[in-house]
mmCIF file of C-alpha atoms in Angstrom:
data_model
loop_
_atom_site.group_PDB
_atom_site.id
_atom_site.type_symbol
_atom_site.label_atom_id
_atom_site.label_comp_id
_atom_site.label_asym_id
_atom_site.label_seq_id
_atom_site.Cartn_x
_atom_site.Cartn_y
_atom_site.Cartn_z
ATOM 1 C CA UNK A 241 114.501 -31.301 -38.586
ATOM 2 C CA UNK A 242 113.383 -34.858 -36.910
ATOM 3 C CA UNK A 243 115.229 -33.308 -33.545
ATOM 4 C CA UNK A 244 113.792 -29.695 -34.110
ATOM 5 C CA UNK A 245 110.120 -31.458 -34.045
ATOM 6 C CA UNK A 246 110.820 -33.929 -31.368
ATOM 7 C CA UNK A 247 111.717 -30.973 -28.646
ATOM 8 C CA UNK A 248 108.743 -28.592 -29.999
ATOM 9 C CA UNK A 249 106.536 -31.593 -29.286
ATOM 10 C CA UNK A 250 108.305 -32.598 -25.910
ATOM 11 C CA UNK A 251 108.026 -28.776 -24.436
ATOM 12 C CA UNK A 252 104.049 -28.511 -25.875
ATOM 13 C CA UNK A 253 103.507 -31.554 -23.633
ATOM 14 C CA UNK A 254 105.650 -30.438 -20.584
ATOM 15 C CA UNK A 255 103.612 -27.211 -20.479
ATOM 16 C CA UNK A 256 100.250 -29.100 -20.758
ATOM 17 C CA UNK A 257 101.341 -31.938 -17.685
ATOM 18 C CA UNK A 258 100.059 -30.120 -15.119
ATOM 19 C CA UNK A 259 96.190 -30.578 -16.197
ATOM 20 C CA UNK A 260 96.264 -34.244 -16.094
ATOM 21 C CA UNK A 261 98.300 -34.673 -12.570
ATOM 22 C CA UNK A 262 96.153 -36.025 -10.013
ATOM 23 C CA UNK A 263 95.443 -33.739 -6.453
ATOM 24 C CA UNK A 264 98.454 -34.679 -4.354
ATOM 25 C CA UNK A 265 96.641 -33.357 -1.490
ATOM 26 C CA UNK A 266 94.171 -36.496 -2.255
ATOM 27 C CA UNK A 267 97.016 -38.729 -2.599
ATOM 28 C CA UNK A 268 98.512 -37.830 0.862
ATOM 29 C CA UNK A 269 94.804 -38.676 2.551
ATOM 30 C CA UNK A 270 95.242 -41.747 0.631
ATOM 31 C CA UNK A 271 98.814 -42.131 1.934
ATOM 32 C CA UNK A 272 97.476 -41.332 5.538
ATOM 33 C CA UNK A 273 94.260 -44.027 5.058
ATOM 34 C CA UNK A 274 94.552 -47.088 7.738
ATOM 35 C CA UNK A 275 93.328 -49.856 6.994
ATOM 36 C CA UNK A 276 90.867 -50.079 9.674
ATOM 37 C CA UNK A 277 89.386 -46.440 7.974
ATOM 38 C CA UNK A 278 86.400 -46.556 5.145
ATOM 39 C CA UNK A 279 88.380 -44.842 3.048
ATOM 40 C CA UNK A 280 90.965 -46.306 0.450
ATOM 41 C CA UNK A 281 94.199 -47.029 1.442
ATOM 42 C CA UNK A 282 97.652 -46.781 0.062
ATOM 43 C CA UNK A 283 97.971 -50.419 0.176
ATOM 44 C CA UNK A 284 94.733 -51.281 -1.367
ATOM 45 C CA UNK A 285 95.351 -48.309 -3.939
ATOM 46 C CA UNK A 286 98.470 -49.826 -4.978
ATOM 47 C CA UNK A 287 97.115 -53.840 -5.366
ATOM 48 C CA UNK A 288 94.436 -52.360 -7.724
ATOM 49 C CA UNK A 289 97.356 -51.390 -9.908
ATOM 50 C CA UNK A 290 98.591 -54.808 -9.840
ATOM 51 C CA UNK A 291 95.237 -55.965 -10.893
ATOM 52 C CA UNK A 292 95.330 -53.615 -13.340
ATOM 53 C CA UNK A 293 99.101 -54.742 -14.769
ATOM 54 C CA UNK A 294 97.592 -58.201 -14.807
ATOM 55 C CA UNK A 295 94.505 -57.526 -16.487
ATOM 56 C CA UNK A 296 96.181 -55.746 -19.352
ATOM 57 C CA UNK A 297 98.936 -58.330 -20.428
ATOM 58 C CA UNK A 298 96.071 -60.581 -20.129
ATOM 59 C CA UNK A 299 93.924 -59.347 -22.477
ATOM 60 C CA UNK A 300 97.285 -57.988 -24.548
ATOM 61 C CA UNK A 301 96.508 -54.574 -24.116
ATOM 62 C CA UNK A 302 99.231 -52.299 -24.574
ATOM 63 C CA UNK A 303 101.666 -50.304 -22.063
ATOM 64 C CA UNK A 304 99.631 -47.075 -22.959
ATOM 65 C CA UNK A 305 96.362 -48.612 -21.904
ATOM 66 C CA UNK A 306 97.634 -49.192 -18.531
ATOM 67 C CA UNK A 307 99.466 -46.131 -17.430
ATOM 68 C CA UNK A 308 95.892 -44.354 -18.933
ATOM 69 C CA UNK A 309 93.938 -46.093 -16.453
ATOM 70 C CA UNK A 310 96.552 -45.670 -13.410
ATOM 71 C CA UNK A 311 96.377 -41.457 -14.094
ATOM 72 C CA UNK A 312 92.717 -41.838 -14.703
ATOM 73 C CA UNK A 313 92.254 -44.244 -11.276
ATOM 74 C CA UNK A 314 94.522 -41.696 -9.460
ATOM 75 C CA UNK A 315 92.765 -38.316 -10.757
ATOM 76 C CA UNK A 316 89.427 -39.752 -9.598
ATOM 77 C CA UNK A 317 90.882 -41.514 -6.209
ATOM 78 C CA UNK A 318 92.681 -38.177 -5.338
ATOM 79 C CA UNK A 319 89.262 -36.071 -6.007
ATOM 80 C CA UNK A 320 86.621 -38.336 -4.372
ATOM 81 C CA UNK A 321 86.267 -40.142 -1.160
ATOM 82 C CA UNK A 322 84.915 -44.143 -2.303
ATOM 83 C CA UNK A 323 85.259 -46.965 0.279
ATOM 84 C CA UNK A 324 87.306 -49.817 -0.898
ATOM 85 C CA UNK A 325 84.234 -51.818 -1.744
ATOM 86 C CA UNK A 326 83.736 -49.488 -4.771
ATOM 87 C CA UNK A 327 87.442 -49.765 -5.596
ATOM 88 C CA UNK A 328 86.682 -52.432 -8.105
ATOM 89 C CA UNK A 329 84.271 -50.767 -9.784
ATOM 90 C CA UNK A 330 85.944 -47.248 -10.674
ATOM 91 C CA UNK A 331 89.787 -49.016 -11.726
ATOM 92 C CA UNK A 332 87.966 -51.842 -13.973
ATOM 93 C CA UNK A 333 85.801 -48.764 -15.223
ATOM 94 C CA UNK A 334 89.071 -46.630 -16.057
ATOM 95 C CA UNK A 335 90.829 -49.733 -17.373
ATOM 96 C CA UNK A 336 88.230 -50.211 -20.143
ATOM 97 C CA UNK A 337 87.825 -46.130 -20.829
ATOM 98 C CA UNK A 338 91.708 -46.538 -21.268
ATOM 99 C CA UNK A 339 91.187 -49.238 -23.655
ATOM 100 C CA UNK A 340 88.585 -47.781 -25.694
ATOM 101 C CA UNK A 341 91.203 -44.546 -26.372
ATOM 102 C CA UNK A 342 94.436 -46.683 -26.928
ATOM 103 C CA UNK A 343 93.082 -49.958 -28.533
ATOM 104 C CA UNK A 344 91.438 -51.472 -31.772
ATOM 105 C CA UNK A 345 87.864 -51.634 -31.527
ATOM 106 C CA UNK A 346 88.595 -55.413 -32.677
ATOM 107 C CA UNK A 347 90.844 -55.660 -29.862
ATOM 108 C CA UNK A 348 88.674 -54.962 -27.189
ATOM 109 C CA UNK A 349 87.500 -57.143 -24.510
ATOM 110 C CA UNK A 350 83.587 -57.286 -23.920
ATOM 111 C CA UNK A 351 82.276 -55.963 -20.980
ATOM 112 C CA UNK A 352 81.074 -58.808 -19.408
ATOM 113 C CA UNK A 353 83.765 -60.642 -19.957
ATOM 114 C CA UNK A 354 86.008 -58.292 -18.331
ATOM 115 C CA UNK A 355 83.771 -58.083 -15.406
ATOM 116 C CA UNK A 356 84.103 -61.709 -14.866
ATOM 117 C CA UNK A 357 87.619 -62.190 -15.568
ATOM 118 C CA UNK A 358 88.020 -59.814 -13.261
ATOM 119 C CA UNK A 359 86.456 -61.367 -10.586
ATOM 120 C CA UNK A 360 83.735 -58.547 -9.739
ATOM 121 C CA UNK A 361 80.583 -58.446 -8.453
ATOM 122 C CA UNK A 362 78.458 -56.049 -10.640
ATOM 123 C CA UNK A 363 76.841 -55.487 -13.485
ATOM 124 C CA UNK A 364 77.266 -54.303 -16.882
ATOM 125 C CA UNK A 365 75.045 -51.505 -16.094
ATOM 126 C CA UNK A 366 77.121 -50.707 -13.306
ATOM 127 C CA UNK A 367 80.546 -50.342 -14.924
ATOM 128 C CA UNK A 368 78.479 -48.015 -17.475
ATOM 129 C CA UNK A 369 77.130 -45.674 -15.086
ATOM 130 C CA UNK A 370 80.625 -45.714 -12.993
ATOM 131 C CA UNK A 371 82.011 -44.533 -16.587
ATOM 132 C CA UNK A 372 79.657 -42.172 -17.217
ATOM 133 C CA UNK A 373 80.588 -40.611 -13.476
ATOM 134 C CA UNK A 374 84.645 -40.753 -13.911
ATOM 135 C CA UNK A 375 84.462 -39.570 -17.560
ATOM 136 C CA UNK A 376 82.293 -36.704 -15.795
ATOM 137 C CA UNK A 377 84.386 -35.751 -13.131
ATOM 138 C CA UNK A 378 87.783 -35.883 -14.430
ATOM 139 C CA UNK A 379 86.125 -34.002 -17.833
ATOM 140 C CA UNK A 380 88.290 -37.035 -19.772
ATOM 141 C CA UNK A 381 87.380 -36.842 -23.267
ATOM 142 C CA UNK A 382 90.071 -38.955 -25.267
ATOM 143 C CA UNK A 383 94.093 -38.576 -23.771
ATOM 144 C CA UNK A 384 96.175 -37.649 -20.636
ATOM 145 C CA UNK A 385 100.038 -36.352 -20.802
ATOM 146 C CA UNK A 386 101.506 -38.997 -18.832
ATOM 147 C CA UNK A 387 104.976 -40.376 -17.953
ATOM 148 C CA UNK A 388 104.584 -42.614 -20.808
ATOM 149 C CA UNK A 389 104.384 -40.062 -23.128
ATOM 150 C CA UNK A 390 107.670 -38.590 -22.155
ATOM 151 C CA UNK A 391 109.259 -41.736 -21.988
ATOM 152 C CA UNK A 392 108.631 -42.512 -25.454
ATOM 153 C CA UNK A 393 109.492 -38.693 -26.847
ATOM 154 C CA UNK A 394 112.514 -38.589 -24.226
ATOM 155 C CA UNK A 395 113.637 -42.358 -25.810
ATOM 156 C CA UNK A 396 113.216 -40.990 -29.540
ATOM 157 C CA UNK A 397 115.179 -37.975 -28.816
ATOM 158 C CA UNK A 398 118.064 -40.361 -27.468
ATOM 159 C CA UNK A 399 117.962 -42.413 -30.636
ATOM 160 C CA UNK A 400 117.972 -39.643 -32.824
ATOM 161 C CA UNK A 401 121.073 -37.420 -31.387
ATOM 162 C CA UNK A 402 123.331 -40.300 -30.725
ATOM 163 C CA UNK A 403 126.199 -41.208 -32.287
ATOM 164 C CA UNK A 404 126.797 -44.434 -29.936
ATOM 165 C CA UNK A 405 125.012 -47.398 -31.288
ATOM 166 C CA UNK A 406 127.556 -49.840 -29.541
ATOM 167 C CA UNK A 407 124.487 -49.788 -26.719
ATOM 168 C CA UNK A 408 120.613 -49.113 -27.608
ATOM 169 C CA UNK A 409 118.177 -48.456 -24.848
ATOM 170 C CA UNK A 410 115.422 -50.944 -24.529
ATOM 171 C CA UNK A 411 112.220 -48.945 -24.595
ATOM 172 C CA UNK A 412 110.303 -52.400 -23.419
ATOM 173 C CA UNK A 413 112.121 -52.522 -20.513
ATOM 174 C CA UNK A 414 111.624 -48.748 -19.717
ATOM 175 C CA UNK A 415 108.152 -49.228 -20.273
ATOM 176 C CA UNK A 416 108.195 -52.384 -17.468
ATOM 177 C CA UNK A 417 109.815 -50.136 -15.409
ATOM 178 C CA UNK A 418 107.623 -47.332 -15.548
ATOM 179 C CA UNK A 419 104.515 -49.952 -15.010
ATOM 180 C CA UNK A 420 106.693 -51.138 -11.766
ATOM 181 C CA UNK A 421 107.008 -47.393 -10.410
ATOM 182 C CA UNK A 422 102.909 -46.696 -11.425
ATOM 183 C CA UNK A 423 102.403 -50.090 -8.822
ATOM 184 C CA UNK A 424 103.119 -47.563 -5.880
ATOM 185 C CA UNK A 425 101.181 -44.134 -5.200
ATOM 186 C CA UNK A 426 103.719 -42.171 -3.812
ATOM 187 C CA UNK A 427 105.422 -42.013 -7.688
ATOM 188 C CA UNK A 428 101.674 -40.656 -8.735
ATOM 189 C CA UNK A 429 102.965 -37.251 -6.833
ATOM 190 C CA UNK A 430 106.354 -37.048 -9.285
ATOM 191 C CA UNK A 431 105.639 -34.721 -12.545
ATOM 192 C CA UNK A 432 105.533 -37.197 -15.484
ATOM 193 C CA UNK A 433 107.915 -35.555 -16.948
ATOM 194 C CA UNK A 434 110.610 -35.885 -14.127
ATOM 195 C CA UNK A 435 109.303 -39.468 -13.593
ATOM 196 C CA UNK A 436 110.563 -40.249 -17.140
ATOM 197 C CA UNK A 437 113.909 -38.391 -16.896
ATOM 198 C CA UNK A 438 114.813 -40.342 -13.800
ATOM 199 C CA UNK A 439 113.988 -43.865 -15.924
ATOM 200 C CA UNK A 440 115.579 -42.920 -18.598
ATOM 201 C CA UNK A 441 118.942 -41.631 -16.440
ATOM 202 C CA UNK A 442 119.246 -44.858 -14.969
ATOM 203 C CA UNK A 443 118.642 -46.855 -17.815
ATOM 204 C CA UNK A 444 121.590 -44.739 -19.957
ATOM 205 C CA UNK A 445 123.656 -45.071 -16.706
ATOM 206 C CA UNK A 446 123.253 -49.019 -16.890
ATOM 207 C CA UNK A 447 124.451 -48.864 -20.989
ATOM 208 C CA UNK A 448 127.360 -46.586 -19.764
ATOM 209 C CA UNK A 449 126.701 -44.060 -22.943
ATOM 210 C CA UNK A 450 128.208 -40.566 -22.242
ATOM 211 C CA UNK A 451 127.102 -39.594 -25.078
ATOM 212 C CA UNK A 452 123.253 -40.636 -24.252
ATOM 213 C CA UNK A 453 124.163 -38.923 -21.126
ATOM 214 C CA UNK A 454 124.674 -35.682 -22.465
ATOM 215 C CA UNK A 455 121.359 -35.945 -24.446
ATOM 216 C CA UNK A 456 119.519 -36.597 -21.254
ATOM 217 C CA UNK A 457 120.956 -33.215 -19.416
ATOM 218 C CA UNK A 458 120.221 -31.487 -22.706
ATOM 219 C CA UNK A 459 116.665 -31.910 -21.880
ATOM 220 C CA UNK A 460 116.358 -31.272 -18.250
ATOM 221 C CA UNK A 461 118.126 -27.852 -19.270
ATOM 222 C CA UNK A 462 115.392 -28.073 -21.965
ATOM 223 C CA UNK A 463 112.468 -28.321 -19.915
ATOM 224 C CA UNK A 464 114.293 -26.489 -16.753
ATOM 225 C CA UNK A 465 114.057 -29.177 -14.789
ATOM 226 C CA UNK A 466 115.397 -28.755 -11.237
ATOM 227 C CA UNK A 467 118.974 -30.901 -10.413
ATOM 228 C CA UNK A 468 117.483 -31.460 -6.754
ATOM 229 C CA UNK A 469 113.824 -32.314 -8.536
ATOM 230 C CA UNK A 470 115.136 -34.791 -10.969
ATOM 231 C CA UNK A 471 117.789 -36.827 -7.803
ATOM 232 C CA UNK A 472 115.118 -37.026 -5.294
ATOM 233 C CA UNK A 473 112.537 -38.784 -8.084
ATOM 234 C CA UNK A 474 116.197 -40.488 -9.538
ATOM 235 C CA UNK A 475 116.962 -42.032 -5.660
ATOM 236 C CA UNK A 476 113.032 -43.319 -5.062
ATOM 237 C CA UNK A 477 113.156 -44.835 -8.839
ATOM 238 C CA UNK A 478 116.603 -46.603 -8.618
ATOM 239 C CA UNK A 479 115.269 -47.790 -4.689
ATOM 240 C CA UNK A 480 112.081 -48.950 -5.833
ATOM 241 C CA UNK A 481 113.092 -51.111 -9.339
ATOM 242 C CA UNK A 482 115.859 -52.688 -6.315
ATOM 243 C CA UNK A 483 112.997 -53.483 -4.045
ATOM 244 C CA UNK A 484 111.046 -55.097 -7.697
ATOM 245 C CA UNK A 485 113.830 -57.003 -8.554
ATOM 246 C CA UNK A 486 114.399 -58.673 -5.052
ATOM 247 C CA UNK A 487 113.162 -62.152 -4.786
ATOM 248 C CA UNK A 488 110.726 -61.138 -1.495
ATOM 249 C CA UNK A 489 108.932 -58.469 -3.278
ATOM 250 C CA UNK A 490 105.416 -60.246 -5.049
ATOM 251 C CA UNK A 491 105.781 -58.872 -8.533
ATOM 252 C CA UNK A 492 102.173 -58.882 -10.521
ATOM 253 C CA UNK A 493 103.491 -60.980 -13.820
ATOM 254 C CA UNK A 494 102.943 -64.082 -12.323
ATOM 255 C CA UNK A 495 104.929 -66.445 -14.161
ATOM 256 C CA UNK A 496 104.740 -64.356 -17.312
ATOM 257 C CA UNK A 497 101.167 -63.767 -16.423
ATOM 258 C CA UNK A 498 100.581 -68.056 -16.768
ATOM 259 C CA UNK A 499 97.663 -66.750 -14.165
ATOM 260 C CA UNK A 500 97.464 -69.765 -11.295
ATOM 261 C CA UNK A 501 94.573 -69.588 -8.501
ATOM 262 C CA UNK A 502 93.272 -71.728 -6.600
ATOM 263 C CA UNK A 503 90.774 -74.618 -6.326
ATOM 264 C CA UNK A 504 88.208 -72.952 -4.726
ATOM 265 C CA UNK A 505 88.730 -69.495 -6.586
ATOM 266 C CA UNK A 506 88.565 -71.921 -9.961
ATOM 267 C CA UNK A 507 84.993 -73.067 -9.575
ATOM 268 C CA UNK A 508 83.754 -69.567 -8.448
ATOM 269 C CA UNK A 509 85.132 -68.594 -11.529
ATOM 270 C CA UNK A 510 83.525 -71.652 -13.123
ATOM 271 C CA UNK A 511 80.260 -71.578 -11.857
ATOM 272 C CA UNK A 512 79.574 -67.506 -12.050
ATOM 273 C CA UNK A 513 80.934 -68.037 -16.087
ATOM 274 C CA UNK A 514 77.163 -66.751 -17.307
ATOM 275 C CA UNK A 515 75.587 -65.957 -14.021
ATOM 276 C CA UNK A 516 74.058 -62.808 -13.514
ATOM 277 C CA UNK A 517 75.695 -60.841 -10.164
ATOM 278 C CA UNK A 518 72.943 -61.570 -7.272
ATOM 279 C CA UNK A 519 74.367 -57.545 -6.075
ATOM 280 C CA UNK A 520 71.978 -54.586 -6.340
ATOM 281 C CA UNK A 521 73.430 -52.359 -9.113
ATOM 282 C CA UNK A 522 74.450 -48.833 -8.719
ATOM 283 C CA UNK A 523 71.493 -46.656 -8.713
ATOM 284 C CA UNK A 524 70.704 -43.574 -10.652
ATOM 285 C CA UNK A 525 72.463 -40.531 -9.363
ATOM 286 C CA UNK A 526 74.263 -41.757 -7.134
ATOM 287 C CA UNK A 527 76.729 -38.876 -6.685
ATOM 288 C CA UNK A 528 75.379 -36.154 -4.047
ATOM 289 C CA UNK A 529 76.302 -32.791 -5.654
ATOM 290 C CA UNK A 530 75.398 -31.098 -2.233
ATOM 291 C CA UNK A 531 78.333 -32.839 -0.953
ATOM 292 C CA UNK A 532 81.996 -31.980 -1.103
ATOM 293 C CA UNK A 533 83.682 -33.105 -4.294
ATOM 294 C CA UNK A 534 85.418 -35.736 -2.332
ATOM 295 C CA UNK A 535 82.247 -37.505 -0.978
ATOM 296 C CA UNK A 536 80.823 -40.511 -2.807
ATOM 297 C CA UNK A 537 77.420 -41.833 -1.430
ATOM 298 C CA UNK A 538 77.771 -45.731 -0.484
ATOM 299 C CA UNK A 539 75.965 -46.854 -4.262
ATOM 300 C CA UNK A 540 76.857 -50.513 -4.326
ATOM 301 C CA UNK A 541 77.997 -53.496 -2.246
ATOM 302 C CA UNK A 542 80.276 -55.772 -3.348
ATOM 303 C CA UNK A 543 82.749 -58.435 -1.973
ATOM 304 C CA UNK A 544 85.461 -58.514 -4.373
ATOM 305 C CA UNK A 545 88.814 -59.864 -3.630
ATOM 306 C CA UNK A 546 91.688 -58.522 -5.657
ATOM 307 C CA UNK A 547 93.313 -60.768 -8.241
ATOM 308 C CA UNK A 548 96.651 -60.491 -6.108
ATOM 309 C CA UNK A 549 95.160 -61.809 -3.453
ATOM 310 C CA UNK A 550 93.807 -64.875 -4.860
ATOM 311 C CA UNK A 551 97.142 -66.201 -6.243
ATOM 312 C CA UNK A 552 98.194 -68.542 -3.255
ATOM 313 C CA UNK A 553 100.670 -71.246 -2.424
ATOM 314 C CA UNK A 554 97.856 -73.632 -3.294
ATOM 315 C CA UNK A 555 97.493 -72.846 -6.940
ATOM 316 C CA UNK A 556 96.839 -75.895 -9.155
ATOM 317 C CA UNK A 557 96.762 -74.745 -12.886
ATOM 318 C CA UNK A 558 96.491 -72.450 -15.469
ATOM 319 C CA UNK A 559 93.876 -69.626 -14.565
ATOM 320 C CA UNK A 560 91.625 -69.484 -17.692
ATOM 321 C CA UNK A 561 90.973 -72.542 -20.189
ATOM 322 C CA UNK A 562 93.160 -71.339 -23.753
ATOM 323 C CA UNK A 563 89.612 -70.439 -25.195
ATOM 324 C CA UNK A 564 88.446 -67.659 -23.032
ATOM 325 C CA UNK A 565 92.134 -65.882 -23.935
ATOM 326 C CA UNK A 566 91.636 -63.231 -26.280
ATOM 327 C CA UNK A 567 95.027 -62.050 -26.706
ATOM 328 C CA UNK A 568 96.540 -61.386 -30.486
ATOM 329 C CA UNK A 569 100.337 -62.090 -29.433
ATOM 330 C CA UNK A 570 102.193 -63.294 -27.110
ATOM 331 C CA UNK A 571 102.932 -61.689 -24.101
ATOM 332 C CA UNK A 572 106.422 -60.444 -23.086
ATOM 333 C CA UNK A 573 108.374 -60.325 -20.252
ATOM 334 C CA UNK A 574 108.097 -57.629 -18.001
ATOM 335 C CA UNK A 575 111.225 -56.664 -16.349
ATOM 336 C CA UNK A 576 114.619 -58.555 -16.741
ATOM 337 C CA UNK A 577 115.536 -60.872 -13.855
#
């Protein structure tokens, strides 16, 4: 009966994906973007998300959180055309509308506090009113079908029809490895459902379970799920978690997220602690509606430099003192050496 429920639940969501993908003709401008255009970037899409990673496991949000603000950062990217200086407003904005879905109200991390842990340059205000505009556009009320949901129902399924228990499948590390994927744009195109299969494929391949095996083609027959749909998305994910786990490629947990900057990056942080941002704030309607949907009027400037960025060879300590952290437990590791 536990099975029975499982697949009703997994096909409702499979037929439902489809609303909360983002445009992947905006993703391939995005793709296209040069870094000498005005536009956002691939490059500077994809270090967000590492600011992103970082920010959660900071604050001890959870998995969910995160992947919720990537699909909400990616609908809204993929639909409007911001410069980069707005980047940091619209991904900090869809972090904390993620948060205030998946976390405890006790859990969650002031506003101001976020803004200047984050290192940005606006106001309170501002975040508000950039909410108010995403939550708007993308009609977001409270959830999104994303990879992570299939990953967890895909993971249950597993556990429930096998009859191996020699070898269990880590559902932390699938999660890590999902967050790892979500760090580049070009997995934002893959169907969250195929995105899942192709984790969870790999990660049964690495336990050697046939019989895990046989549950996972049970449900691409289940969902009809292409065989050359689910190796293309299985050959990017198993090149992509070989590019994370090489020594040259900058991973965002940072030492288990022990967060290290700089000297100079230190006292900025230390001496804008209470300060109120000398920016202008966004004004009141700032979105044009005579404009194409994928205009955005230039409606705040801002220097912000991304939290990847600022973690240099030069780093001297701990980021924050122990009494600005607000997390409730420990934080784990992220992917397996």
């Amino acid at each position: 009966m536990e099975g029975f429920k499982l697949m009703r639940e997994l096909k409702m969501n499979y037929e439902q994906e489809v609303y909360y993908l983002p445009k992947e003709t905006g993703l391939s401008l995005i793709e296209t973007t040069t870094r000498d255009d005005s536009r956002i970037s691939a490059k500077c899409r994809d270090a967000k998300v590492e600011d992103l990673w970082s920010l959660t496991s900071f604050f001890g949000y959870s998995t969910q959180t995160f992947v919720l603000a990537v699909n909400l950062l990616d609908r809204f990217l993929a639909m409007m055309r911001i410069q980069p200086k707005h980047l940091s407003c619209v991904s900090l904005s869809c972090l904390n509308m993620a948060a205030k879905v998946t976390e405890e109200e006790c859990n969650l991390t002031p506003t101001d506090e976020l803004i200047r842990i984050g290192q940005c340059r606006f106001t309170v205000s501002d975040l508000g009113r950039m909410e108010k505009i995403v939550a708007d556009k993308l009609e977001f009320k409270s959830k999104a079908i994303t990879a992570l949901t299939f990953l967890h129902l895909y993971h249950q399924i597993a556990l429930t029809h096998s009859t191996d228990r020699k070898e269990t499948l880590s559902l932390e590390k699938l999660e890590a490895q999902l967050k790892a994927c979500l760090c580049r744009i070009s997995f934002s195109k893959a169907k969250p459902s195929v995105l899942a299969l192709s984790l969870l494929r790999q990660e049964i391949q690495a336990v050697q379970s046939e019989d895990m095996l046989e549950i996972a083609y049970h449900i691409q027959r289940h969902l009809k799920i292409a065989d050359g749909e689910l190796r293309l998305w299985s050959e990017r994910v198993a090149q992509c978690l070989s590019d994370y786990a090489s020594p040259e490629c900058s991973k965002p947990n940072h030492k288990r997220l022990q967060w290290i900057v700089s000297r100079r990056t230190a006292q900025n942080l230390h001496h804008s602690y209470r300060s109120i941002p000398e920016l202008p704030t966004i004004p009141e309607g700032c979105w044009d509606e005579s404009e194409s949907e994928d205009s955005c009027e230039d409606v705040m400037s801002s220097g912000e430099e991304s939290l990847s960025s600022s973690l240099g060879s030069d780093a001297e300590g701990r980021y924050f003192p122990q009494h600005m952290c607000r997390q409730k437990h420990h934080l784990r590791q992220h992917l397996d050496a």
